[in-house]
Short mmCIF file of C-alpha atoms (C1' of nucleotides) in Angstrom, two decimals:
data_model
loop_
_atom_site.label_atom_id
_atom_site.label_comp_id
_atom_site.label_asym_id
_atom_site.label_seq_id
_atom_site.Cartn_x
_atom_site.Cartn_y
_atom_site.Cartn_z
CA MET I 1 -6.84 12.70 7.27
CA PRO I 2 -10.39 13.74 6.36
CA THR I 3 -10.67 10.38 4.69
CA ASN I 4 -13.82 8.71 5.87
CA PRO I 5 -12.45 5.47 7.29
CA PRO I 6 -14.16 2.41 5.80
CA PRO I 7 -15.83 0.72 8.77
CA HIS I 8 -14.35 -2.70 8.32
CA LEU I 9 -10.83 -1.35 7.94
CA SER I 10 -10.60 1.07 10.82
CA PRO I 11 -8.27 0.32 13.72
CA ARG I 12 -9.69 -1.43 16.71
CA LYS I 13 -8.53 0.83 19.52
CA ARG I 14 -6.13 3.70 20.08
CA PRO I 15 -3.24 3.32 22.49
CA ARG I 16 -3.79 4.96 25.89
CA GLN I 17 -0.51 4.20 27.56
CA ALA I 18 2.98 5.06 26.40
CA ARG I 19 4.05 1.46 25.89
CA ALA I 20 1.09 0.85 23.64
CA ALA I 21 2.08 3.73 21.37
CA VAL I 22 5.57 2.28 21.20
CA THR I 23 4.18 -1.12 20.33
CA LEU I 24 2.02 0.34 17.61
CA ASP I 25 4.93 2.13 15.99
CA ALA I 26 6.99 -1.02 16.25
CA ILE I 27 4.27 -2.96 14.50
CA PHE I 28 4.22 -0.53 11.61
CA GLU I 29 7.96 -0.55 11.30
CA ALA I 30 8.08 -4.34 11.46
CA THR I 31 5.41 -4.55 8.80
CA ILE I 32 7.57 -2.47 6.49
CA GLN I 33 10.60 -4.59 7.24
CA VAL I 34 8.80 -7.83 6.56
CA LEU I 35 7.37 -6.35 3.40
CA VAL I 36 10.79 -5.33 2.17
CA SER I 37 12.65 -8.49 3.11
CA ASP I 38 10.03 -11.17 2.52
CA GLY I 39 7.72 -9.62 -0.06
CA PRO I 40 4.00 -9.00 0.11
CA ARG I 41 3.08 -12.65 -0.19
CA ARG I 42 5.04 -13.60 2.90
CA LEU I 43 3.63 -10.73 4.92
CA THR I 44 2.09 -12.77 7.69
CA THR I 45 0.55 -11.83 10.98
CA THR I 46 2.88 -14.28 12.65
CA ARG I 47 5.93 -12.90 10.90
CA VAL I 48 5.02 -9.30 11.67
CA ALA I 49 4.44 -10.15 15.31
CA GLU I 50 7.72 -12.01 15.51
CA ARG I 51 9.64 -9.14 13.91
CA THR I 52 7.92 -6.70 16.22
CA GLY I 53 8.94 -8.77 19.20
CA VAL I 54 5.36 -9.14 20.25
CA SER I 55 2.76 -11.86 20.20
CA VAL I 56 0.11 -12.18 17.51
CA GLY I 57 -2.64 -11.40 19.93
CA THR I 58 -1.23 -7.95 20.53
CA MET I 59 -1.64 -7.05 16.88
CA TYR I 60 -5.27 -8.01 17.04
CA GLN I 61 -5.87 -5.56 19.83
CA TYR I 62 -5.13 -2.71 17.49
CA PHE I 63 -6.38 -4.07 14.20
CA PRO I 64 -9.42 -6.25 13.58
CA HIS I 65 -7.56 -8.10 10.83
CA LYS I 66 -4.51 -8.04 8.62
CA GLN I 67 -6.09 -5.82 6.00
CA ALA I 68 -6.73 -3.09 8.56
CA LEU I 69 -3.06 -3.06 9.48
CA PHE I 70 -2.16 -2.85 5.85
CA TYR I 71 -4.65 -0.12 5.24
CA ALA I 72 -3.34 1.96 8.13
CA LEU I 73 0.21 1.52 6.88
CA ASN I 74 -0.66 2.82 3.44
CA GLU I 75 -2.60 5.65 4.97
CA ARG I 76 0.45 6.70 6.95
CA TYR I 77 2.67 6.51 3.92
CA LEU I 78 0.41 8.42 1.58
CA ASP I 79 -0.07 11.05 4.23
CA ILE I 80 3.66 11.68 4.36
CA VAL I 81 3.94 11.88 0.59
CA ALA I 82 0.97 14.21 0.26
CA GLU I 83 2.30 16.49 2.95
CA ARG I 84 5.62 16.78 1.21
CA VAL I 85 4.01 17.63 -2.09
CA GLU I 86 1.79 20.19 -0.41
CA ASP I 87 4.82 21.79 1.21
CA ALA I 88 6.60 22.00 -2.11
CA CYS I 89 3.55 23.56 -3.72
CA ARG I 90 3.16 26.13 -0.99
CA ALA I 91 6.81 27.10 -1.26
CA GLN I 92 6.35 27.96 -4.93
CA GLN I 93 3.34 30.27 -4.59
CA GLY I 94 3.63 33.08 -7.09
CA ALA I 95 6.80 31.77 -8.66
CA GLU I 96 7.34 31.04 -12.36
CA VAL I 97 5.79 27.89 -13.78
CA ALA I 98 9.11 26.36 -14.76
CA ALA I 99 10.28 26.51 -11.17
CA MET I 100 6.97 25.08 -10.01
CA VAL I 101 7.17 22.07 -12.28
CA GLU I 102 10.74 21.35 -11.33
CA ALA I 103 9.90 21.63 -7.65
CA LEU I 104 6.92 19.34 -8.04
CA VAL I 105 8.80 16.61 -9.84
CA THR I 106 11.76 16.87 -7.53
CA ALA I 107 9.69 16.79 -4.37
CA TYR I 108 7.78 13.73 -5.45
CA TRP I 109 10.88 11.95 -6.60
CA GLN I 110 12.73 12.76 -3.42
CA VAL I 111 10.10 11.53 -1.03
CA LYS I 112 9.81 8.33 -3.02
CA THR I 113 13.54 7.85 -3.17
CA GLU I 114 14.44 8.51 0.44
CA ARG I 115 13.40 5.01 1.39
CA ALA I 116 13.42 3.37 -1.97
CA GLU I 117 12.89 -0.17 -0.74
CA VAL I 118 9.84 0.93 1.20
CA THR I 119 8.45 2.63 -1.85
CA ARG I 120 9.03 -0.41 -3.96
CA ALA I 121 7.52 -2.70 -1.37
CA LEU I 122 4.41 -0.57 -1.04
CA TYR I 123 4.02 -0.25 -4.79
CA LYS I 124 3.94 -4.01 -4.93
CA SER I 125 1.62 -4.45 -2.01
CA VAL I 126 -1.13 -2.29 -3.44
CA VAL I 127 -2.81 -5.45 -4.63
CA GLU I 128 -3.41 -6.80 -1.19
CA LEU I 129 -6.23 -4.48 -0.36
CA ASP I 130 -8.90 -2.33 -1.85
CA ASN I 131 -7.23 0.98 -1.26
CA GLU I 132 -9.04 3.04 -3.85
CA PRO I 133 -10.44 5.40 -1.23
CA LEU I 134 -6.91 6.03 0.01
CA ILE I 135 -5.59 6.71 -3.46
CA GLU I 136 -8.50 8.93 -4.23
CA ALA I 137 -8.07 11.00 -1.07
CA PHE I 138 -4.40 11.32 -1.85
CA ALA I 139 -5.14 12.38 -5.39
CA ARG I 140 -7.59 15.00 -4.21
CA ARG I 141 -5.11 16.53 -1.81
CA VAL I 142 -2.27 16.69 -4.28
CA ASP I 143 -4.56 17.87 -7.03
CA ALA I 144 -5.81 20.74 -4.91
CA ALA I 145 -2.32 21.78 -3.89
CA THR I 146 -1.04 21.70 -7.44
CA SER I 147 -4.04 23.59 -8.74
CA THR I 148 -3.70 26.52 -6.37
CA MET I 149 0.02 26.60 -6.99
CA LEU I 150 -0.33 26.74 -10.76
CA ALA I 151 -3.15 29.25 -10.52
CA SER I 152 -0.76 31.58 -8.73
CA ALA I 153 1.95 31.39 -11.37
CA SER I 154 3.43 34.77 -12.19
CA ASP I 155 3.94 34.01 -15.83
CA ALA I 156 1.15 31.73 -17.01
CA ASP I 157 -2.56 31.15 -17.22
CA PHE I 158 -4.38 28.10 -18.47
CA ALA I 159 -7.59 27.60 -20.36
CA ASP I 160 -8.32 24.23 -18.78
CA LEU I 161 -6.42 24.09 -15.52
CA PRO I 162 -8.05 20.90 -14.18
CA THR I 163 -7.01 18.88 -17.19
CA VAL I 164 -3.52 20.31 -17.13
CA VAL I 165 -3.13 19.39 -13.48
CA LEU I 166 -4.57 15.94 -14.01
CA THR I 167 -2.26 15.28 -16.93
CA LEU I 168 0.75 16.62 -15.11
CA LEU I 169 0.18 14.57 -11.98
CA THR I 170 -0.81 11.41 -13.78
CA SER I 171 2.30 11.49 -15.89
CA ILE I 172 4.64 12.43 -13.07
CA PHE I 173 3.32 9.76 -10.73
CA GLY I 174 3.16 7.17 -13.46
CA THR I 175 6.64 7.87 -14.73
CA VAL I 176 8.17 7.75 -11.29
CA ARG I 177 6.42 4.49 -10.61
CA SER I 178 7.67 3.00 -13.84
CA VAL I 179 11.20 4.05 -13.07
CA PHE I 180 10.96 2.35 -9.70
CA GLU I 181 9.44 -0.84 -10.91
CA ARG I 182 11.83 -1.27 -13.77
CA ASN I 183 14.60 -0.87 -11.26
CA LEU I 184 16.62 1.33 -13.59
CA PRO I 185 20.27 1.99 -12.75
CA ILE I 186 20.79 5.32 -11.03
CA GLU I 187 22.27 7.10 -14.02
CA GLU I 188 19.36 6.16 -16.23
CA ALA I 189 16.86 6.99 -13.52
CA ASP I 190 18.44 10.41 -13.09
CA ALA I 191 18.43 10.99 -16.81
CA VAL I 192 14.75 10.10 -17.08
CA LEU I 193 14.02 12.37 -14.15
CA ARG I 194 15.81 15.30 -15.77
CA HIS I 195 14.03 14.70 -19.03
CA LEU I 196 10.74 14.37 -17.22
CA VAL I 197 11.21 17.94 -16.03
CA LEU I 198 12.00 18.99 -19.59
CA MET I 199 8.92 17.21 -20.80
CA CYS I 200 6.55 18.70 -18.27
CA ASN I 201 7.87 22.18 -18.87
CA ALA I 202 7.61 21.79 -22.62
CA TYR I 203 4.05 20.66 -22.08
CA ILE I 204 3.26 23.66 -19.91
CA ARG I 205 4.63 26.04 -22.53
CA THR I 206 2.36 24.38 -25.07
CA VAL I 207 -0.86 24.63 -23.11
CA LYS I 208 -0.43 27.97 -21.39
CA LEU I 209 -2.38 30.89 -22.75
CA PRO I 210 -0.53 33.56 -24.71
CA ALA I 211 0.68 36.18 -22.26
CA GLU I 212 -1.43 39.21 -21.55
CA CYS I 213 1.23 41.42 -20.01
CA VAL I 214 -1.04 43.30 -17.62
CA THR I 215 -4.03 41.80 -15.82
CA ALA I 216 -4.76 44.51 -13.25
CA MET D 1 9.91 -15.09 -27.70
CA PRO D 2 13.72 -15.09 -27.55
CA THR D 3 13.34 -14.73 -23.81
CA ASN D 4 15.47 -17.32 -22.11
CA PRO D 5 12.84 -19.18 -20.10
CA PRO D 6 13.76 -19.37 -16.42
CA PRO D 7 14.11 -23.08 -15.73
CA HIS D 8 11.76 -23.28 -12.79
CA LEU D 9 9.02 -21.39 -14.57
CA SER D 10 8.93 -23.13 -17.92
CA PRO D 11 5.91 -25.20 -18.89
CA ARG D 12 5.98 -28.89 -18.19
CA LYS D 13 4.97 -30.29 -21.53
CA ARG D 14 3.54 -29.16 -24.83
CA PRO D 15 0.21 -30.52 -26.09
CA ARG D 16 0.48 -33.21 -28.74
CA GLN D 17 -3.15 -33.87 -29.44
CA ALA D 18 -5.82 -31.40 -30.51
CA ARG D 19 -7.85 -31.69 -27.33
CA ALA D 20 -4.79 -30.87 -25.28
CA ALA D 21 -4.28 -27.62 -27.16
CA VAL D 22 -7.92 -26.75 -26.55
CA THR D 23 -7.51 -27.47 -22.85
CA LEU D 24 -4.43 -25.30 -22.64
CA ASP D 25 -6.19 -22.35 -24.23
CA ALA D 26 -9.15 -22.89 -21.94
CA ILE D 27 -6.87 -22.82 -18.93
CA PHE D 28 -5.40 -19.51 -19.97
CA GLU D 29 -8.80 -18.01 -20.61
CA ALA D 30 -10.14 -19.31 -17.31
CA THR D 31 -7.16 -17.86 -15.50
CA ILE D 32 -7.96 -14.46 -16.91
CA GLN D 33 -11.60 -14.80 -15.98
CA VAL D 34 -10.84 -15.79 -12.42
CA LEU D 35 -8.35 -12.97 -12.19
CA VAL D 36 -10.91 -10.46 -13.35
CA SER D 37 -13.84 -11.69 -11.30
CA ASP D 38 -12.16 -12.85 -8.11
CA GLY D 39 -8.97 -10.81 -7.98
CA PRO D 40 -5.38 -11.98 -7.81
CA ARG D 41 -5.63 -13.15 -4.22
CA ARG D 42 -8.39 -15.60 -5.02
CA LEU D 43 -6.64 -16.94 -8.06
CA THR D 44 -6.46 -20.55 -7.00
CA THR D 45 -5.47 -23.69 -8.81
CA THR D 46 -8.78 -25.19 -7.77
CA ARG D 47 -10.75 -22.20 -8.97
CA VAL D 48 -8.95 -22.06 -12.29
CA ALA D 49 -9.49 -25.75 -12.85
CA GLU D 50 -13.14 -25.47 -11.97
CA ARG D 51 -13.65 -22.52 -14.30
CA THR D 52 -11.81 -24.36 -17.02
CA GLY D 53 -14.06 -27.35 -16.56
CA VAL D 54 -11.10 -29.57 -15.90
CA SER D 55 -9.54 -31.21 -12.89
CA VAL D 56 -6.62 -29.79 -10.98
CA GLY D 57 -4.36 -32.58 -12.06
CA THR D 58 -4.70 -31.54 -15.67
CA MET D 59 -3.25 -28.14 -14.95
CA TYR D 60 -0.25 -29.77 -13.38
CA GLN D 61 0.46 -31.69 -16.53
CA TYR D 62 1.21 -28.45 -18.32
CA PHE D 63 2.66 -26.36 -15.55
CA PRO D 64 4.89 -27.48 -12.72
CA HIS D 65 3.22 -24.98 -10.38
CA LYS D 66 0.92 -22.01 -10.20
CA GLN D 67 3.66 -19.50 -10.80
CA ALA D 68 4.55 -21.12 -14.10
CA LEU D 69 0.97 -20.74 -15.29
CA PHE D 70 1.01 -17.14 -14.23
CA TYR D 71 4.30 -16.55 -15.91
CA ALA D 72 3.12 -18.03 -19.16
CA LEU D 73 0.00 -15.91 -19.05
CA ASN D 74 1.98 -12.71 -18.65
CA GLU D 75 4.34 -13.81 -21.37
CA ARG D 76 1.42 -14.24 -23.76
CA TYR D 77 -0.01 -10.88 -22.86
CA LEU D 78 3.21 -8.93 -23.13
CA ASP D 79 3.91 -10.61 -26.43
CA ILE D 80 0.68 -9.29 -27.86
CA VAL D 81 1.31 -5.79 -26.59
CA ALA D 82 4.88 -5.73 -27.86
CA GLU D 83 3.81 -6.96 -31.28
CA ARG D 84 1.23 -4.22 -31.56
CA VAL D 85 3.72 -1.55 -30.65
CA GLU D 86 6.23 -2.96 -33.09
CA ASP D 87 3.61 -2.90 -35.84
CA ALA D 88 2.77 0.71 -35.08
CA CYS D 89 6.44 1.65 -35.16
CA ARG D 90 7.06 -0.09 -38.46
CA ALA D 91 4.07 1.65 -40.01
CA GLN D 92 5.58 5.02 -39.20
CA GLN D 93 9.03 4.47 -40.70
CA GLY D 94 10.23 7.70 -42.26
CA ALA D 95 7.23 9.74 -41.17
CA GLU D 96 7.33 12.95 -39.18
CA VAL D 97 8.03 12.71 -35.45
CA ALA D 98 4.70 14.18 -34.44
CA ALA D 99 2.87 11.41 -36.27
CA MET D 100 5.18 8.84 -34.74
CA VAL D 101 4.53 9.97 -31.22
CA GLU D 102 0.81 10.06 -31.72
CA ALA D 103 0.85 6.61 -33.27
CA LEU D 104 2.92 5.24 -30.42
CA VAL D 105 0.71 6.59 -27.69
CA THR D 106 -2.45 5.58 -29.49
CA ALA D 107 -1.28 2.07 -30.24
CA TYR D 108 -0.27 1.44 -26.66
CA TRP D 109 -3.46 2.90 -25.29
CA GLN D 110 -5.59 0.92 -27.69
CA VAL D 111 -4.12 -2.45 -26.99
CA LYS D 112 -4.44 -1.80 -23.27
CA THR D 113 -8.01 -0.61 -23.60
CA GLU D 114 -9.41 -3.34 -25.82
CA ARG D 115 -9.80 -5.62 -22.86
CA ALA D 116 -9.61 -3.15 -20.06
CA GLU D 117 -10.55 -5.54 -17.26
CA VAL D 118 -7.81 -7.92 -18.35
CA THR D 119 -5.31 -5.10 -18.36
CA ARG D 120 -6.35 -4.01 -14.92
CA ALA D 121 -6.26 -7.54 -13.60
CA LEU D 122 -2.80 -8.15 -14.95
CA TYR D 123 -1.51 -4.84 -13.67
CA LYS D 124 -2.61 -5.94 -10.25
CA SER D 125 -1.26 -9.43 -10.52
CA VAL D 126 2.28 -8.36 -11.28
CA VAL D 127 3.07 -8.87 -7.62
CA GLU D 128 2.41 -12.56 -7.64
CA LEU D 129 5.57 -13.48 -9.42
CA ASP D 130 9.05 -12.34 -10.16
CA ASN D 131 8.45 -11.24 -13.70
CA GLU D 132 11.37 -8.89 -14.10
CA PRO D 133 12.83 -10.93 -16.96
CA LEU D 134 9.50 -10.67 -18.78
CA ILE D 135 9.29 -6.94 -18.28
CA GLU D 136 12.87 -6.51 -19.31
CA ALA D 137 12.43 -8.52 -22.49
CA PHE D 138 9.33 -6.53 -23.30
CA ALA D 139 11.15 -3.27 -22.63
CA ARG D 140 13.99 -4.29 -24.90
CA ARG D 141 11.67 -5.13 -27.78
CA VAL D 142 9.67 -1.95 -27.53
CA ASP D 143 12.77 0.11 -26.98
CA ALA D 144 14.39 -1.26 -30.11
CA ALA D 145 11.29 -0.69 -32.23
CA THR D 146 10.87 2.86 -31.00
CA SER D 147 14.53 3.64 -31.49
CA THR D 148 14.66 2.57 -35.12
CA MET D 149 11.40 4.38 -35.76
CA LEU D 150 12.61 7.66 -34.30
CA ALA D 151 15.97 7.33 -36.02
CA SER D 152 14.14 7.25 -39.34
CA ALA D 153 12.17 10.42 -38.68
CA SER D 154 12.10 12.72 -41.70
CA ASP D 155 12.20 15.88 -39.65
CA ALA D 156 14.27 15.29 -36.56
CA ASP D 157 17.55 14.08 -35.14
CA PHE D 158 18.48 13.62 -31.53
CA ALA D 159 21.70 14.10 -29.63
CA ASP D 160 20.91 11.37 -27.10
CA LEU D 161 18.40 9.06 -28.70
CA PRO D 162 18.57 6.31 -26.05
CA THR D 163 17.61 8.68 -23.27
CA VAL D 164 14.84 10.22 -25.35
CA VAL D 165 13.37 6.81 -26.07
CA LEU D 166 13.68 5.70 -22.47
CA THR D 167 11.99 8.84 -21.23
CA LEU D 168 9.26 8.64 -23.80
CA LEU D 169 8.43 5.02 -23.12
CA THR D 170 8.69 5.28 -19.37
CA SER D 171 6.32 8.21 -19.28
CA ILE D 172 3.85 6.76 -21.75
CA PHE D 173 3.70 3.39 -20.03
CA GLY D 174 3.59 4.95 -16.60
CA THR D 175 0.90 7.44 -17.48
CA VAL D 176 -1.32 4.84 -19.08
CA ARG D 177 -0.91 2.63 -16.08
CA SER D 178 -1.83 5.43 -13.73
CA VAL D 179 -4.91 6.24 -15.75
CA PHE D 180 -5.99 2.63 -15.53
CA GLU D 181 -5.37 2.20 -11.87
CA ARG D 182 -7.07 5.38 -10.86
CA ASN D 183 -10.06 4.18 -12.83
CA LEU D 184 -10.66 7.60 -14.32
CA PRO D 185 -13.98 8.26 -16.05
CA ILE D 186 -13.76 7.99 -19.81
CA GLU D 187 -13.87 11.69 -20.52
CA GLU D 188 -11.01 12.38 -18.15
CA ALA D 189 -9.05 9.43 -19.42
CA ASP D 190 -9.47 10.65 -22.98
CA ALA D 191 -8.46 14.15 -22.00
CA VAL D 192 -5.31 12.90 -20.31
CA LEU D 193 -4.54 10.77 -23.33
CA ARG D 194 -4.84 13.75 -25.69
CA HIS D 195 -2.70 15.87 -23.45
CA LEU D 196 -0.19 13.07 -23.16
CA VAL D 197 0.30 13.31 -26.92
CA LEU D 198 0.70 17.07 -26.60
CA MET D 199 3.20 16.56 -23.85
CA CYS D 200 5.32 14.00 -25.66
CA ASN D 201 5.38 16.10 -28.80
CA ALA D 202 6.32 19.21 -26.90
CA TYR D 203 9.11 17.20 -25.33
CA ILE D 204 10.33 15.98 -28.69
CA ARG D 205 10.45 19.52 -30.06
CA THR D 206 12.54 20.50 -27.06
CA VAL D 207 15.15 17.79 -27.36
CA LYS D 208 15.47 17.47 -31.11
CA LEU D 209 18.52 18.97 -32.73
CA PRO D 210 18.12 22.17 -34.75
CA ALA D 211 17.32 21.23 -38.34
CA GLU D 212 20.08 20.87 -40.87
CA CYS D 213 18.02 21.15 -44.00
CA VAL D 214 20.11 18.85 -46.15
CA THR D 215 21.93 15.78 -44.93
CA ALA D 216 22.82 14.14 -48.22
"C1'" DC A 1 -9.79 -53.15 -34.50
"C1'" DC A 2 -6.47 -52.92 -30.87
"C1'" DC A 3 -3.14 -51.23 -28.09
"C1'" DC A 4 -0.08 -47.84 -26.18
"C1'" DA A 5 0.70 -43.28 -25.18
"C1'" DA A 6 -1.42 -39.11 -24.24
"C1'" DA A 7 -4.72 -36.87 -21.55
"C1'" DC A 8 -7.50 -36.51 -17.61
"C1'" DT A 9 -9.37 -37.45 -12.78
"C1'" DG A 10 -9.96 -36.06 -7.87
"C1'" DA A 11 -9.46 -37.66 -3.15
"C1'" DA A 12 -5.91 -36.96 0.05
"C1'" DC A 13 -1.76 -34.88 2.32
"C1'" DG A 14 0.95 -31.42 4.23
"C1'" DA A 15 1.92 -26.78 4.83
"C1'" DT A 16 0.54 -22.17 5.96
"C1'" DC A 17 -2.19 -18.76 7.60
"C1'" DC A 18 -5.73 -15.91 10.09
"C1'" DT A 19 -8.11 -15.31 14.14
"C1'" DT A 20 -9.75 -16.19 18.93
"C1'" DC A 21 -9.81 -16.34 23.84
"C1'" DA A 22 -8.74 -17.64 28.43
"C1'" DT A 23 -5.03 -16.17 31.05
"C1'" DA A 24 -1.05 -13.51 32.67
"C1'" DT A 25 1.45 -9.24 33.24
"C1'" DT A 26 1.99 -4.28 33.70
"C1'" DC A 27 0.58 0.35 34.46
"C1'" DT A 28 -2.01 4.18 36.67
"C1'" DC A 29 -4.26 6.80 39.81
"C1'" DA A 30 -7.13 7.35 43.75
"C1'" DT T 1 -0.44 0.66 48.09
"C1'" DG T 2 -4.03 -1.75 45.98
"C1'" DA T 3 -7.54 -2.47 42.60
"C1'" DG T 4 -9.18 -2.05 38.19
"C1'" DA T 5 -8.04 -0.99 33.55
"C1'" DA T 6 -4.90 -1.48 29.86
"C1'" DT T 7 -1.81 -4.39 27.59
"C1'" DA T 8 0.32 -8.61 26.30
"C1'" DT T 9 0.58 -13.84 25.68
"C1'" DG T 10 0.49 -17.95 22.58
"C1'" DA T 11 -1.54 -22.49 22.06
"C1'" DA T 12 -5.33 -24.12 19.43
"C1'" DG T 13 -9.13 -24.12 15.98
"C1'" DG T 14 -10.75 -23.72 11.53
"C1'" DA T 15 -10.16 -22.70 6.87
"C1'" DT T 16 -7.76 -22.52 2.42
"C1'" DC T 17 -4.44 -23.71 -0.71
"C1'" DG T 18 -0.73 -26.07 -3.56
"C1'" DT T 19 0.68 -30.33 -5.09
"C1'" DT T 20 0.84 -35.39 -5.76
"C1'" DC T 21 -0.18 -39.87 -7.72
"C1'" DA T 22 -2.49 -44.15 -8.50
"C1'" DG T 23 -5.78 -45.07 -11.49
"C1'" DT T 24 -9.28 -44.20 -15.48
"C1'" DT T 25 -10.59 -42.53 -19.99
"C1'" DT T 26 -9.65 -41.11 -24.65
"C1'" DG T 27 -7.47 -40.84 -29.16
"C1'" DG T 28 -4.81 -42.27 -33.09
"C1'" DG T 29 -1.50 -44.94 -35.67
"C1'" DG T 30 -0.35 -49.59 -37.19
#
DNA sequence: CCCCAAACTGAACGATCCTTCATATTCTCA
DNA sequence: TGAGAATATGAAGGATCGTTCAGTTTGGGG
C-alpha cells in the first residue's frame, strides 16, 4: 500500500457509486480470465471489456491506459500474497526456526497454488509492464516480516540475518516459480516442496550461531 | 539438438552460400540487441531487419514467422547453457559431492552472468512463445548430466536420486532467475550465490545415506 | 564468361489494437 | 421530483505490426 504510485500508472478515478465499484471488480476479474484463457499477448482492451460485459470506454474512465489496469491488477495480487506471508510470519513469533521455515514455505506455496492458473498467468504477464517498483515494495514487506520473525526464534541467532533472509526468500520464491513454470506433475511438485523445506532447514542449521543457552 | 522440432516453428531454409550464413548470424545477433535495448514488446520484424541491415523479406526466407525466429534464438541459447552445465558435470565425475554442488552452481551462474543483459532479456521474452518443449528438452539434458555426476560421487549415495536432482536443479535455476529479475546489486547477488552453495550442500548432507565405508 | 539458382529488396495489404469523444443512460440528493 | 453529477456507450481515428510477392542483385559452377 505505501507504494508511491508511479504517476503515469495510477488509476484515473475512484468509484463513487455502488455500481461503479461492481464494474471495477468485474473488470479486474475479467482481466484475469482473459489472461488465463487467451494469454498475455491476447489481453486486449476490447476483449477485457467484452468479457466484463461493458464497453471499452468504461475501462478508460478508471484507467488512463492498458498498462495502468495491468499495474493495478498486479498490485492487488501482490498485496494478497504479501499479506498472507505476513500473517504466517506473525503466527510463528517466538517459535522454533524449523517451524518458521516450514510455515513460510507452506504459506507461500499455498497462496500461489490456490488459484494456480492465475499465478501462472501473472508470472507470464510480468513482461508487459515495468513493475519493478511493485516487486520491490513486495520484497520489502516480506523481507521485513521474515526478518522480525526469524529474529524472534527461540532456538537460533544469526550472524548476518539480512543475508540469510535474502537467501531464504530468493530461493523459496525462485523455486516455487520454477515449479510453476515447468508445470511439474503434482507428485513431483509436492516432492520438490517437501525437499525445499528440508533444504531451507538444513541451510538454517548451517548458518545459525552455536547456541548460547542463556541470554538473559 | 535431438529436440523434435515443432513443425510450425522450424526454420524455412538453411543457408547454402557463405553470405547467407553471415546474414543468419547477423539476424540472431540483431534480435538479441533489439531485445536488450527495446524490450520484448518492441521486438518487431521491421526493427530486427533494420538492425541487421537487411530487408524484412530476407528474414522471411529463413523463418516462416516471427515466432520461429524467436524459437530458434532460445534454442541456441539453451543449447549453450546446457552444454556448459554438462561440461561442468563431466569435469566433476567421481569427485566429492560438495565440490560437485559448488561446480554446478558456479557453472550455471557464470554462463548466465557472462552476458547478463541477454539473460535478462531472454528471461523476459519467454512469454512470447510456447517454448515448453525447449525448456523440457533443456531440463532433460541437465537432469541427466547432474544425475550421472551425483551417482558417481565418491562420498555419497542417495535413496531417491531423481527427487534430489529435481530439487537441486529447480532451486538453483529458480534462485538464479530471481536474483536476475530482482536486479540485486552485485554484493548482494554474490552473497546470495555463496549462501546458495551453502544451502545446497547442507541439503545434500541431509538427504545422503549414512556412509557405508566399503562398497566393493 | 555466362547463366541459373540463391539471396535479397521493400512497397503494399490486411489485421489488430489502443484510445478518444460526443452522446446516452442511470443514480442521488436536495 | 427534477437537475446535475456519475457512469456507460461504441463507432471511428490513428498507429503499428506481420507477412507477402513480384522483381532485382549477387555468386559460383560449368
